[in-house]
Backbone as a printed PyTorch tensor [residue, N CA C, xyz], in Angstrom:
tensor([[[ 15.8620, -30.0220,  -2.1080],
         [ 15.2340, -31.2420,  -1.6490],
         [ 14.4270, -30.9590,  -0.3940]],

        [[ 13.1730, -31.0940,  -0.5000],
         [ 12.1600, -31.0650,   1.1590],
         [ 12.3100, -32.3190,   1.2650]],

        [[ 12.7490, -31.9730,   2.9780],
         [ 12.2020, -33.4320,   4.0370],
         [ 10.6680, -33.8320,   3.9670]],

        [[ 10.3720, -35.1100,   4.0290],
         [  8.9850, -35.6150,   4.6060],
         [  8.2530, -34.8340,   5.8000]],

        [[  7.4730, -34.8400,   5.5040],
         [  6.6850, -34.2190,   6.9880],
         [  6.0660, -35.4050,   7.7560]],

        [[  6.3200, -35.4880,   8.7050],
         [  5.8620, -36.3090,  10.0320],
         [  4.9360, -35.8660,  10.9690]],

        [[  4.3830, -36.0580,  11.2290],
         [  3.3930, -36.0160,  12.4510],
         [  3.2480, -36.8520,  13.4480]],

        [[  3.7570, -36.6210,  14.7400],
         [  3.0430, -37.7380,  15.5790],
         [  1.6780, -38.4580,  15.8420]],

        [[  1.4480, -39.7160,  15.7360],
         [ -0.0830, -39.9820,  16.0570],
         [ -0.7600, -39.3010,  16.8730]],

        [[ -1.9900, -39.1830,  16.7970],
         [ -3.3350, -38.4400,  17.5050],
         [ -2.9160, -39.6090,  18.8710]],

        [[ -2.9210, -38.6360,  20.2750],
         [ -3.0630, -39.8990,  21.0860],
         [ -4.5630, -39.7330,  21.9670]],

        [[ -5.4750, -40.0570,  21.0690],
         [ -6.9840, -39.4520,  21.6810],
         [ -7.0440, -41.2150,  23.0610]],

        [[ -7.0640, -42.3780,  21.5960],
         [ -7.4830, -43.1570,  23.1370],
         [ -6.6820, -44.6890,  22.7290]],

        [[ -6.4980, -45.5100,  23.5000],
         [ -5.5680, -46.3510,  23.3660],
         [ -5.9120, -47.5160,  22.2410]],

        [[ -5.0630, -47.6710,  21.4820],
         [ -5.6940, -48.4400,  19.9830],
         [ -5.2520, -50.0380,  20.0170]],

        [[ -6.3250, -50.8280,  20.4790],
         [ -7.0450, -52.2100,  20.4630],
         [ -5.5620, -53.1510,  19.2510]],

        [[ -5.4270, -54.0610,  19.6930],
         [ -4.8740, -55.1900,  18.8370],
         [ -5.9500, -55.3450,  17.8510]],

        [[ -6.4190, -55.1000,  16.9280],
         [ -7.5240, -55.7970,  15.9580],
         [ -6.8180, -56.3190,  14.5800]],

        [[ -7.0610, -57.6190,  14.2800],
         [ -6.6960, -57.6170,  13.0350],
         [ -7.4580, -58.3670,  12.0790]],

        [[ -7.9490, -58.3450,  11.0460],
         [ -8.2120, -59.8640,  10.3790],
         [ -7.9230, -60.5120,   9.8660]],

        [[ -7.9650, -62.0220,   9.8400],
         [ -7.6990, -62.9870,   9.0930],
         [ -7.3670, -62.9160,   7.5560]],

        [[ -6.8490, -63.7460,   7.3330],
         [ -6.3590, -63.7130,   5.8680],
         [ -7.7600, -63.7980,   4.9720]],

        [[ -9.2280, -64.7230,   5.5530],
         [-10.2670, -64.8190,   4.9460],
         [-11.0240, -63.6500,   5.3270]],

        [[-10.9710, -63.1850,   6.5310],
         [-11.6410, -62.0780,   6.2240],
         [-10.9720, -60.7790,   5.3440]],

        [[-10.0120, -60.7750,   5.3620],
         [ -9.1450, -59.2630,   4.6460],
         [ -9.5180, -59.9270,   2.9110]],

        [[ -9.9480, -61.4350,   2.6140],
         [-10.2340, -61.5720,   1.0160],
         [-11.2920, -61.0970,   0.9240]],

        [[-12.5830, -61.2060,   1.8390],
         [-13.8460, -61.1970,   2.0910],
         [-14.1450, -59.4480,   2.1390]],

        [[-13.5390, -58.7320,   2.5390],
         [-13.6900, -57.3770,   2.7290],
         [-13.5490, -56.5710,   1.7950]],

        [[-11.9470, -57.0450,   0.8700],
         [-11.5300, -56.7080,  -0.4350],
         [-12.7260, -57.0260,  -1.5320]],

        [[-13.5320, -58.3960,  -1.2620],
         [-14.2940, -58.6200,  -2.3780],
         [-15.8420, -57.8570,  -2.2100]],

        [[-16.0280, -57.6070,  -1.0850],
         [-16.8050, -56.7160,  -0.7500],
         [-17.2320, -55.4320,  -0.9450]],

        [[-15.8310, -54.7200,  -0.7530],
         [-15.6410, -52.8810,  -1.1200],
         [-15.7520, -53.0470,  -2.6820]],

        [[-15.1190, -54.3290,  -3.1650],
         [-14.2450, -53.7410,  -5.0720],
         [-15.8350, -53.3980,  -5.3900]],

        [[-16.7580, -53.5640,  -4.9380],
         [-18.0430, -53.0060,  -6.1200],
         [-18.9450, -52.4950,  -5.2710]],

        [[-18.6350, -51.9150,  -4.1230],
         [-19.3300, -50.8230,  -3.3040],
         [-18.8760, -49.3950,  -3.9190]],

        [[-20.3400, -49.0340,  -4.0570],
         [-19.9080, -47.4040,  -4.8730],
         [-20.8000, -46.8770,  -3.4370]],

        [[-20.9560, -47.0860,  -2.6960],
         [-21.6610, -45.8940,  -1.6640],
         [-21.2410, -45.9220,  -0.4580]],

        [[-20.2380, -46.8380,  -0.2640],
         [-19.5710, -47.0740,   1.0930],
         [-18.9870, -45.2420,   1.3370]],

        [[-18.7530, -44.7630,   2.7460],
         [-17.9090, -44.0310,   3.3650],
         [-16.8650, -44.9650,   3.3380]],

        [[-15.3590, -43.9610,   3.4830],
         [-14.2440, -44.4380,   4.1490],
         [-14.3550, -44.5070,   5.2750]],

        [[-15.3580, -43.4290,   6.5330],
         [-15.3910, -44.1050,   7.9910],
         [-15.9570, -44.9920,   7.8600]],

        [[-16.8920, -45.1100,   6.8290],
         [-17.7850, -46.7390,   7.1500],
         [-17.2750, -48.1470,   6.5660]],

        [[-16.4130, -47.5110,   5.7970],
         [-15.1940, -48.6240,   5.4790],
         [-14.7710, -49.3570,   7.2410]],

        [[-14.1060, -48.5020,   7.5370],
         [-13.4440, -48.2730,   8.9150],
         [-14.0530, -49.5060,   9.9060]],

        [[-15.1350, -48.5820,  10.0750],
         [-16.4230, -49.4180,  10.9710],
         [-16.5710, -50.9230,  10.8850]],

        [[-16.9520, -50.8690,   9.3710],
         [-16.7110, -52.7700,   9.0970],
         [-15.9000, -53.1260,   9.1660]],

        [[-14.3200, -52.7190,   8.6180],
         [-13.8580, -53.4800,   9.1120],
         [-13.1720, -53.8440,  10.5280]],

        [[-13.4760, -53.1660,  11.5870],
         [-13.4140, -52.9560,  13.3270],
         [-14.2020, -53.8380,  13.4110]],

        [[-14.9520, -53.8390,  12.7400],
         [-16.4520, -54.7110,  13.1630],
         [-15.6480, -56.5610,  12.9070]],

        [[-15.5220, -56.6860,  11.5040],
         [-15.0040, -57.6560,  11.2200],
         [-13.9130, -58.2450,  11.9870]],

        [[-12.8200, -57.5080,  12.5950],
         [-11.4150, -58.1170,  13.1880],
         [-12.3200, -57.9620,  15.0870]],

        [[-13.1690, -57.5810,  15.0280],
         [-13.6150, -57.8710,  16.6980],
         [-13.8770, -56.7850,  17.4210]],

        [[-13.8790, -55.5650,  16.8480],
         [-14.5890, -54.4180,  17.8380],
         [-15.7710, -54.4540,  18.1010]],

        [[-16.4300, -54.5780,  19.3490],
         [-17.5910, -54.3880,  19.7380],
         [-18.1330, -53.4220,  20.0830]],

        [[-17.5450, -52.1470,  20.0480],
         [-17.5590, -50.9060,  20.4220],
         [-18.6420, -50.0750,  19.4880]],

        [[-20.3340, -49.7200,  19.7720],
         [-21.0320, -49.6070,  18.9560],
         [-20.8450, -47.7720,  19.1050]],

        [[-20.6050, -47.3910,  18.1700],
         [-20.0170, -46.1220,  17.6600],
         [-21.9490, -45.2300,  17.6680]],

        [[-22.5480, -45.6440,  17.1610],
         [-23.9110, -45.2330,  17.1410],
         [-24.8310, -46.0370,  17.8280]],

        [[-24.9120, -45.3540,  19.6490],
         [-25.3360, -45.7710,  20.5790],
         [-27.1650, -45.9630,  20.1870]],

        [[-27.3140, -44.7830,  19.5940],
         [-28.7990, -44.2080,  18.6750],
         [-29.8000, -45.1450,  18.4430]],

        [[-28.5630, -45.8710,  17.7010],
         [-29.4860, -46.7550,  16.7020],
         [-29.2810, -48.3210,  17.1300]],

        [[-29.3290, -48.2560,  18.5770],
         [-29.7220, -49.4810,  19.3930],
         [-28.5150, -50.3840,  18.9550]],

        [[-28.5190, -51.6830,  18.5570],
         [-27.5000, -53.0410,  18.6700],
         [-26.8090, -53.5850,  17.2370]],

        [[-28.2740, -52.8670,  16.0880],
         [-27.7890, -53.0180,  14.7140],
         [-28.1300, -52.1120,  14.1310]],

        [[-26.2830, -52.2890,  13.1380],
         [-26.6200, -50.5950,  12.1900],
         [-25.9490, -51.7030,  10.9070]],

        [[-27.1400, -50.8850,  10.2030],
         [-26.6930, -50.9550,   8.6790],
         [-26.2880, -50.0220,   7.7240]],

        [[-25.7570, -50.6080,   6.9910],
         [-24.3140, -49.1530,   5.4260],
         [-24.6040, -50.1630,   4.3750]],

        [[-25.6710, -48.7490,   3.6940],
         [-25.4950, -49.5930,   2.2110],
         [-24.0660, -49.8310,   1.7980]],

        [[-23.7980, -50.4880,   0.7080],
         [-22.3260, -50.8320,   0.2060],
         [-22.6960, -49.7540,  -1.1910]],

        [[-23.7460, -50.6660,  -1.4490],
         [-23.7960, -50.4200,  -3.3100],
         [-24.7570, -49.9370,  -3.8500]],

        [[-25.3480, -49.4190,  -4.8900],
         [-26.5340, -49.2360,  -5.0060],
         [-26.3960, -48.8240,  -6.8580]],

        [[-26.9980, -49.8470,  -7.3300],
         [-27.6210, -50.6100,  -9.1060],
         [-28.3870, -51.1140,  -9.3540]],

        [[-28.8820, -51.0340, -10.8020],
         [-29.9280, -51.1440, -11.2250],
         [-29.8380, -52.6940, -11.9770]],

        [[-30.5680, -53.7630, -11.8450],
         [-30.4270, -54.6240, -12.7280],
         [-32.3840, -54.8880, -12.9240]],

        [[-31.9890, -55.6970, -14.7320],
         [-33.0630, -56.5140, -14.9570],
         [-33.5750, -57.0740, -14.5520]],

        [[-34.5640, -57.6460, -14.2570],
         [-34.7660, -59.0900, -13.7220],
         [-35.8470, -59.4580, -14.7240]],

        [[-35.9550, -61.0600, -14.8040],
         [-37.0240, -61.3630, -15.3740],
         [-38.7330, -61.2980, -14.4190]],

        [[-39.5600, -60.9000, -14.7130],
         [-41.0080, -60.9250, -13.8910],
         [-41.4020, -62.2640, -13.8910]],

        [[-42.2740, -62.1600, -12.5330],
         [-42.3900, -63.6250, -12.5990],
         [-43.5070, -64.7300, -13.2280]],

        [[-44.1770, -63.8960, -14.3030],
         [-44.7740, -64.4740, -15.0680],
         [-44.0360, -64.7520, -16.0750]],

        [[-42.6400, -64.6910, -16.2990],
         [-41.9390, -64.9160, -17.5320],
         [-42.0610, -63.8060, -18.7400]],

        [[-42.8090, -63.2980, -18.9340],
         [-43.1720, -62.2440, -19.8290],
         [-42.4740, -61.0070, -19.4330]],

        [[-41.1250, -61.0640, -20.1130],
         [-40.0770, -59.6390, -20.1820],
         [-39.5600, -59.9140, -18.4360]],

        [[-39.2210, -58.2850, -17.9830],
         [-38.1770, -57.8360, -17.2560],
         [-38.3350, -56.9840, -16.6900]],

        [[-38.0210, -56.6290, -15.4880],
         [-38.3130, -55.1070, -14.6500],
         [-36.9970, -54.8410, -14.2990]],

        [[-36.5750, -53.4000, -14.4690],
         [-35.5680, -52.7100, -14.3420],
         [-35.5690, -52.6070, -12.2090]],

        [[-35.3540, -52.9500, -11.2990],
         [-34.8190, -53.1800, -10.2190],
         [-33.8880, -51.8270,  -9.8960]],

        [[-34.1670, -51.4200,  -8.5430],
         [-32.9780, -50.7620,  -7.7430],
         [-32.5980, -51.6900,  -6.6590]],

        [[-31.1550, -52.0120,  -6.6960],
         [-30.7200, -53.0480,  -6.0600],
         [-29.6470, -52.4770,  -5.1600]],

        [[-29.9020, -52.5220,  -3.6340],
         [-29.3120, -51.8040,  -2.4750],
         [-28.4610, -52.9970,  -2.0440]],

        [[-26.9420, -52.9860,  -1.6540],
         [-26.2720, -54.2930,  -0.9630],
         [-26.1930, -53.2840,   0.4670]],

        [[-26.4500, -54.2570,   1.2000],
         [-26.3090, -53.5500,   2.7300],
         [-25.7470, -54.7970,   3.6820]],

        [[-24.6250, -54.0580,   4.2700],
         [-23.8820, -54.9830,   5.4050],
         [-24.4990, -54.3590,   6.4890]],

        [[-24.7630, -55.3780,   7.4670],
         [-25.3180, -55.1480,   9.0870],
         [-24.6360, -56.0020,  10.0720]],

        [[-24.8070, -55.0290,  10.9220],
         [-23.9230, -55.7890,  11.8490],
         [-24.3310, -55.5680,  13.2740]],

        [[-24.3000, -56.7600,  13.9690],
         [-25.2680, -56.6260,  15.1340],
         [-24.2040, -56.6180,  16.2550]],

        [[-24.0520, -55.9850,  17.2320],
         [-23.5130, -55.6930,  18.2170],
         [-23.5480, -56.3190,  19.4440]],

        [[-24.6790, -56.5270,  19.5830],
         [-24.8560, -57.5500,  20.4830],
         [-24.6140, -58.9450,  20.3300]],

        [[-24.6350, -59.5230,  19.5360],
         [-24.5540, -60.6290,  19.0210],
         [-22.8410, -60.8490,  18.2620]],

        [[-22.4040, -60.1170,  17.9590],
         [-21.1390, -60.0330,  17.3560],
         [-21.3800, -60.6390,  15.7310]],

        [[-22.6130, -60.9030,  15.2260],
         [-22.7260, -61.7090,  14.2550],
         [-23.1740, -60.3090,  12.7720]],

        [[-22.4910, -60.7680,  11.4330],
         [-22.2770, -59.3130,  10.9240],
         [-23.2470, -60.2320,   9.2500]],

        [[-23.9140, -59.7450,   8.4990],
         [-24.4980, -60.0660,   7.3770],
         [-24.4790, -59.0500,   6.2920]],

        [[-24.2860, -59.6950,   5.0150],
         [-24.1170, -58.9910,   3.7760],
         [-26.0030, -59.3690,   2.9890]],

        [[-26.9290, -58.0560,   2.6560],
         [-28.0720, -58.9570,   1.6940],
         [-28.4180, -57.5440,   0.9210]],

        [[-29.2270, -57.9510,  -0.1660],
         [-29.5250, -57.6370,  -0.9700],
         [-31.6390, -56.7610,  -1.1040]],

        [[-31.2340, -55.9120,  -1.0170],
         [-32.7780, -55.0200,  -1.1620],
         [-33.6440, -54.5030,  -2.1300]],

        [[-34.4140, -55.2460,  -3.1290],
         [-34.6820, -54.9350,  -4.0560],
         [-36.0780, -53.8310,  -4.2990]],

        [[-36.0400, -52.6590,  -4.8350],
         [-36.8960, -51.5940,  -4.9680],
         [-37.5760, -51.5120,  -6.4290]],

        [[-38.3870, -52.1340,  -6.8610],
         [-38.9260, -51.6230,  -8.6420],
         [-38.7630, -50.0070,  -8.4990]],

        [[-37.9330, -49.6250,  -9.9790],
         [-37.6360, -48.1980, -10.3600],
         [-38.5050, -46.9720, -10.3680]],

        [[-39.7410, -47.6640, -10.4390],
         [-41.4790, -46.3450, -10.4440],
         [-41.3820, -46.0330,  -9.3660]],

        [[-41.0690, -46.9290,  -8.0850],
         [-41.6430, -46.6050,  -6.5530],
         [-39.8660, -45.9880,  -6.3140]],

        [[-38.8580, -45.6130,  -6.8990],
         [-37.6630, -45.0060,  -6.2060],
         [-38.0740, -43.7350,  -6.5940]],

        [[-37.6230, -42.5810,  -5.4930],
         [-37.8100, -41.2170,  -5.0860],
         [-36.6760, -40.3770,  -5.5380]]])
């Protein structure tokens, strides 16, 4: 029989009360289940972001950073009604730092002009 292995926590720097709400932890869950491009640090990030960290991790890129979530292709109808264009469809959460205020939207690319 092997014992468990244990490790003591990393004690790099002192770790914040953060938690979220019962609506945000539904909101996050419904969020990731169909993110195929999220990181797990960028998992992380949002959700720090979400329970109240203001702590902007990428000084770089000024007050707002955005992480795609997802990235699919759908139909759409054209807007003359006549048929459908195949769409690259980017979900990107942003989140502004300064403001504490965080948004989920949608980026649509026609498939000829993706690289």
């Amino acid at each position: 029989m092997v014992a468990p292995q244990t490790q003591p926590p990393a004690q790099q720097q002192p770790k914040k009360n953060l938690s979220l709400t019962r609506e945000q932890m539904f909101a996050a869950q419904e969020m990731f289940k169909m993110a195929n491009k999220v990181t797990r640090p960028e998992k992380a990030l949002i959700l720090g972001f979400m329970a109240g960290s203001r702590e902007n991790p990428c000084q770089e890129q000024e007050d707002v950073i955005q992480i795609k979530l997802s990235e699919l292709t759908e139909d759409l109808p054209k807007s003359d009604g006549q048929g459908s264009t195949t769409m690259l469809v980017d979900t990107v959460f942003e989140m502004n730092y300064a403001t504490g205020q965080w948004t989920r939207f949608k980026k649509y690319k026609p498939m000829a002009n993706v690289s």
